[in-house]
Amino acid sequence: MNWFISSRAVAGHIMTKQDVINAVLKKIDSKQDRPFSIAMEELKSDGIIEVKEDGVTLVLTQKGAEKL
């Protein structure tokens, strides 16, 4: 979510696959994989983000933008 904040994102803002890799995946280690997966599922189920068909690209929803 910090990436969306620093990008001054609005609803519909896209975090591309490359953004996810650079901002998130390169910074977590194997011990953080499970907590990261759980957090992503919570964000999706709460309607904060949507995940595109590629499984990596993230879209900030209106609800997510309001929470920023």
XYZ file of N, CA, C and O in Angstrom:
272
model
N 0.817 -1.186 0.000
C 0.000 0.000 0.000
C 0.865 1.254 0.000
O 0.449 2.268 -0.522
N 2.060 1.166 0.569
C 2.949 2.328 0.581
C 3.285 2.778 -0.831
O 3.433 3.968 -1.074
N 3.415 1.820 -1.754
C 3.717 2.174 -3.138
C 2.587 3.016 -3.711
O 2.835 4.023 -4.385
N 1.346 2.619 -3.454
C 0.207 3.391 -3.938
C 0.191 4.790 -3.304
O -0.095 5.777 -3.973
N 0.528 4.874 -2.026
C 0.567 6.174 -1.347
C 1.631 7.065 -1.971
O 1.373 8.215 -2.306
N 2.838 6.528 -2.131
C 3.931 7.338 -2.689
C 3.688 7.706 -4.149
O 4.222 8.701 -4.629
N 2.874 6.933 -4.830
C 2.534 7.233 -6.224
C 1.335 8.161 -6.338
O 0.906 8.478 -7.449
N 0.778 8.537 -5.184
C -0.426 9.385 -5.145
C -1.533 8.770 -6.001
O -2.179 9.429 -6.811
N -1.720 7.495 -5.797
C -2.659 6.711 -6.602
C -4.105 7.079 -6.316
O -4.454 7.492 -5.218
N -4.900 6.901 -7.346
C -6.350 7.050 -7.249
C -6.960 5.724 -7.666
O -6.262 4.828 -8.145
N -8.256 5.593 -7.490
C -8.928 4.352 -7.877
C -8.626 4.035 -9.335
O -8.625 4.912 -10.187
N -8.298 2.782 -9.594
C -7.967 2.340 -10.935
C -6.489 2.390 -11.245
O -6.050 1.903 -12.295
N -5.689 2.961 -10.350
C -4.246 3.040 -10.558
C -3.673 1.621 -10.598
O -4.041 0.777 -9.799
N -2.773 1.387 -11.522
C -2.216 0.049 -11.726
C -0.784 -0.031 -11.228
O 0.036 0.830 -11.527
N -0.508 -1.064 -10.470
C 0.848 -1.414 -10.069
C 1.244 -2.566 -10.979
O 0.740 -3.680 -10.833
N 2.115 -2.285 -11.934
C 2.474 -3.276 -12.945
C 3.307 -4.409 -12.357
O 3.814 -4.315 -11.239
N 3.455 -5.436 -13.156
C 4.265 -6.580 -12.747
C 5.677 -6.120 -12.371
O 6.224 -6.538 -11.348
N 6.256 -5.246 -13.177
C 7.608 -4.747 -12.894
C 7.631 -3.944 -11.598
O 8.569 -4.061 -10.814
N 6.599 -3.147 -11.352
C 6.514 -2.393 -10.097
C 6.452 -3.330 -8.900
O 7.113 -3.104 -7.890
N 5.651 -4.389 -9.009
C 5.515 -5.364 -7.926
C 6.859 -6.029 -7.651
O 7.277 -6.164 -6.499
N 7.544 -6.412 -8.700
C 8.856 -7.059 -8.538
C 9.828 -6.125 -7.840
O 10.473 -6.502 -6.861
N 9.933 -4.896 -8.328
C 10.897 -3.946 -7.767
C 10.526 -3.456 -6.375
O 11.393 -3.309 -5.519
N 9.261 -3.196 -6.134
C 8.845 -2.602 -4.863
C 8.569 -3.621 -3.769
O 8.619 -3.286 -2.590
N 8.269 -4.871 -4.150
C 7.863 -5.845 -3.147
C 8.702 -7.112 -3.194
O 9.378 -7.459 -2.222
N 8.635 -7.821 -4.295
C 9.215 -9.160 -4.348
C 10.729 -9.193 -4.134
O 11.243 -10.134 -3.537
N 11.440 -8.183 -4.582
C 12.890 -8.143 -4.378
C 13.263 -7.863 -2.928
O 14.392 -8.086 -2.523
N 12.289 -7.376 -2.148
C 12.576 -6.975 -0.776
C 12.142 -7.983 0.280
O 12.401 -7.785 1.451
N 11.470 -9.054 -0.125
C 11.047 -10.036 0.870
C 11.897 -11.291 0.764
O 12.383 -11.637 -0.305
N 12.072 -11.951 1.897
C 12.821 -13.203 1.894
C 11.855 -14.369 2.088
O 10.647 -14.176 2.228
N 12.375 -15.569 2.110
C 11.527 -16.764 2.173
C 10.668 -16.810 3.442
O 9.563 -17.353 3.421
N 11.128 -16.235 4.526
C 10.345 -16.220 5.762
C 9.131 -15.306 5.643
O 8.176 -15.445 6.396
N 9.173 -14.376 4.721
C 8.084 -13.418 4.561
C 7.077 -13.846 3.501
O 6.056 -13.196 3.344
N 7.353 -14.920 2.780
C 6.458 -15.369 1.709
C 5.048 -15.634 2.214
O 4.079 -15.143 1.642
N 4.916 -16.402 3.263
C 3.590 -16.760 3.778
C 2.839 -15.542 4.310
O 1.699 -15.316 3.930
N 3.460 -14.716 5.170
C 2.747 -13.519 5.630
C 2.364 -12.589 4.469
O 1.287 -11.986 4.483
N 3.220 -12.494 3.464
C 2.910 -11.668 2.298
C 1.691 -12.210 1.564
O 0.788 -11.452 1.197
N 1.647 -13.506 1.375
C 0.500 -14.126 0.701
C -0.793 -13.901 1.475
O -1.840 -13.608 0.890
N -0.716 -14.031 2.782
C -1.888 -13.807 3.632
C -2.351 -12.355 3.521
O -3.551 -12.078 3.369
N -1.415 -11.417 3.577
C -1.759 -9.999 3.478
C -2.396 -9.685 2.125
O -3.391 -8.938 2.062
N -1.868 -10.250 1.051
C -2.432 -10.017 -0.278
C -3.860 -10.559 -0.364
O -4.742 -9.911 -0.923
N -4.090 -11.723 0.191
C -5.436 -12.304 0.191
C -6.414 -11.431 0.961
O -7.557 -11.250 0.555
N -5.958 -10.876 2.096
C -6.812 -9.997 2.889
C -7.153 -8.724 2.123
O -8.302 -8.275 2.145
N -6.177 -8.148 1.444
C -6.430 -6.943 0.657
C -7.423 -7.223 -0.468
O -8.302 -6.404 -0.743
N -7.288 -8.385 -1.090
C -8.221 -8.762 -2.158
C -9.608 -9.009 -1.595
O -10.600 -8.492 -2.119
N -9.710 -9.774 -0.533
C -11.021 -10.123 0.014
C -11.723 -8.910 0.626
O -12.947 -8.848 0.643
N -10.947 -7.937 1.102
C -11.526 -6.710 1.650
C -11.893 -5.716 0.547
O -12.459 -4.654 0.836
N -11.549 -6.039 -0.693
C -11.890 -5.164 -1.810
C -10.993 -3.953 -1.951
O -11.365 -2.971 -2.582
N -9.803 -4.013 -1.373
C -8.858 -2.900 -1.428
C -8.113 -2.895 -2.771
O -7.867 -1.840 -3.342
N -7.763 -4.082 -3.230
C -7.075 -4.229 -4.514
C -7.738 -5.334 -5.318
O -8.442 -6.182 -4.769
N -7.489 -5.298 -6.610
C -7.853 -6.397 -7.504
C -6.566 -6.888 -8.122
O -5.632 -6.119 -8.337
N -6.507 -8.173 -8.400
C -5.341 -8.753 -9.045
C -5.740 -9.140 -10.464
O -6.747 -9.824 -10.661
N -4.953 -8.679 -11.429
C -5.245 -8.985 -12.827
C -4.995 -10.460 -13.109
O -4.426 -11.185 -12.305
N -5.396 -10.903 -14.292
C -5.305 -12.310 -14.683
C -3.887 -12.863 -14.637
O -3.697 -14.063 -14.452
N -2.880 -12.002 -14.801
C -1.500 -12.483 -14.767
C -1.065 -12.889 -13.364
O -0.015 -13.487 -13.172
N -1.901 -12.557 -12.361
C -1.612 -12.943 -10.986
C -0.633 -12.041 -10.262
O -0.326 -12.268 -9.097
N -0.149 -10.999 -10.944
C 0.844 -10.116 -10.337
C 0.420 -8.655 -10.388
O 0.597 -7.929 -9.412
N -0.128 -8.215 -11.485
C -0.519 -6.821 -11.651
C -1.660 -6.481 -10.691
O -2.647 -7.206 -10.618
N -1.505 -5.378 -9.961
C -2.479 -4.969 -8.956
C -3.191 -3.692 -9.378
O -2.580 -2.800 -9.966
N -4.468 -3.615 -9.061
C -5.270 -2.430 -9.354
C -5.889 -1.940 -8.049
O -6.521 -2.713 -7.331
N -5.700 -0.672 -7.766
C -6.283 -0.076 -6.577
C -7.764 0.187 -6.824
O -8.143 0.804 -7.820
N -8.611 -0.292 -5.936
C -10.054 -0.090 -6.078
C -10.457 1.253 -5.466
O -9.643 1.913 -4.797
N -11.702 1.633 -5.668
C -12.222 2.865 -5.048
C -12.131 2.764 -3.536
O -11.718 3.705 -2.866
N -12.483 1.604 -2.999
C -12.408 1.400 -1.547
C -10.962 1.551 -1.074
O -10.697 2.144 -0.033
N -10.015 1.010 -1.846
C -8.606 1.138 -1.497
C -8.135 2.576 -1.536
O -7.402 3.033 -0.644
N -8.560 3.314 -2.543
C -8.180 4.720 -2.660
C -8.708 5.525 -1.477
O -8.031 6.412 -0.965
N -9.915 5.200 -1.039
C -10.497 5.896 0.108
C -9.735 5.614 1.383
O -9.681 6.444 2.292
N -9.143 4.434 1.498
C -8.384 4.061 2.695
C -6.998 4.715 2.734
O -6.388 4.780 3.792
N -6.492 5.136 1.577
C -5.184 5.766 1.549
C -5.254 7.092 2.269
O -4.434 7.614 2.829
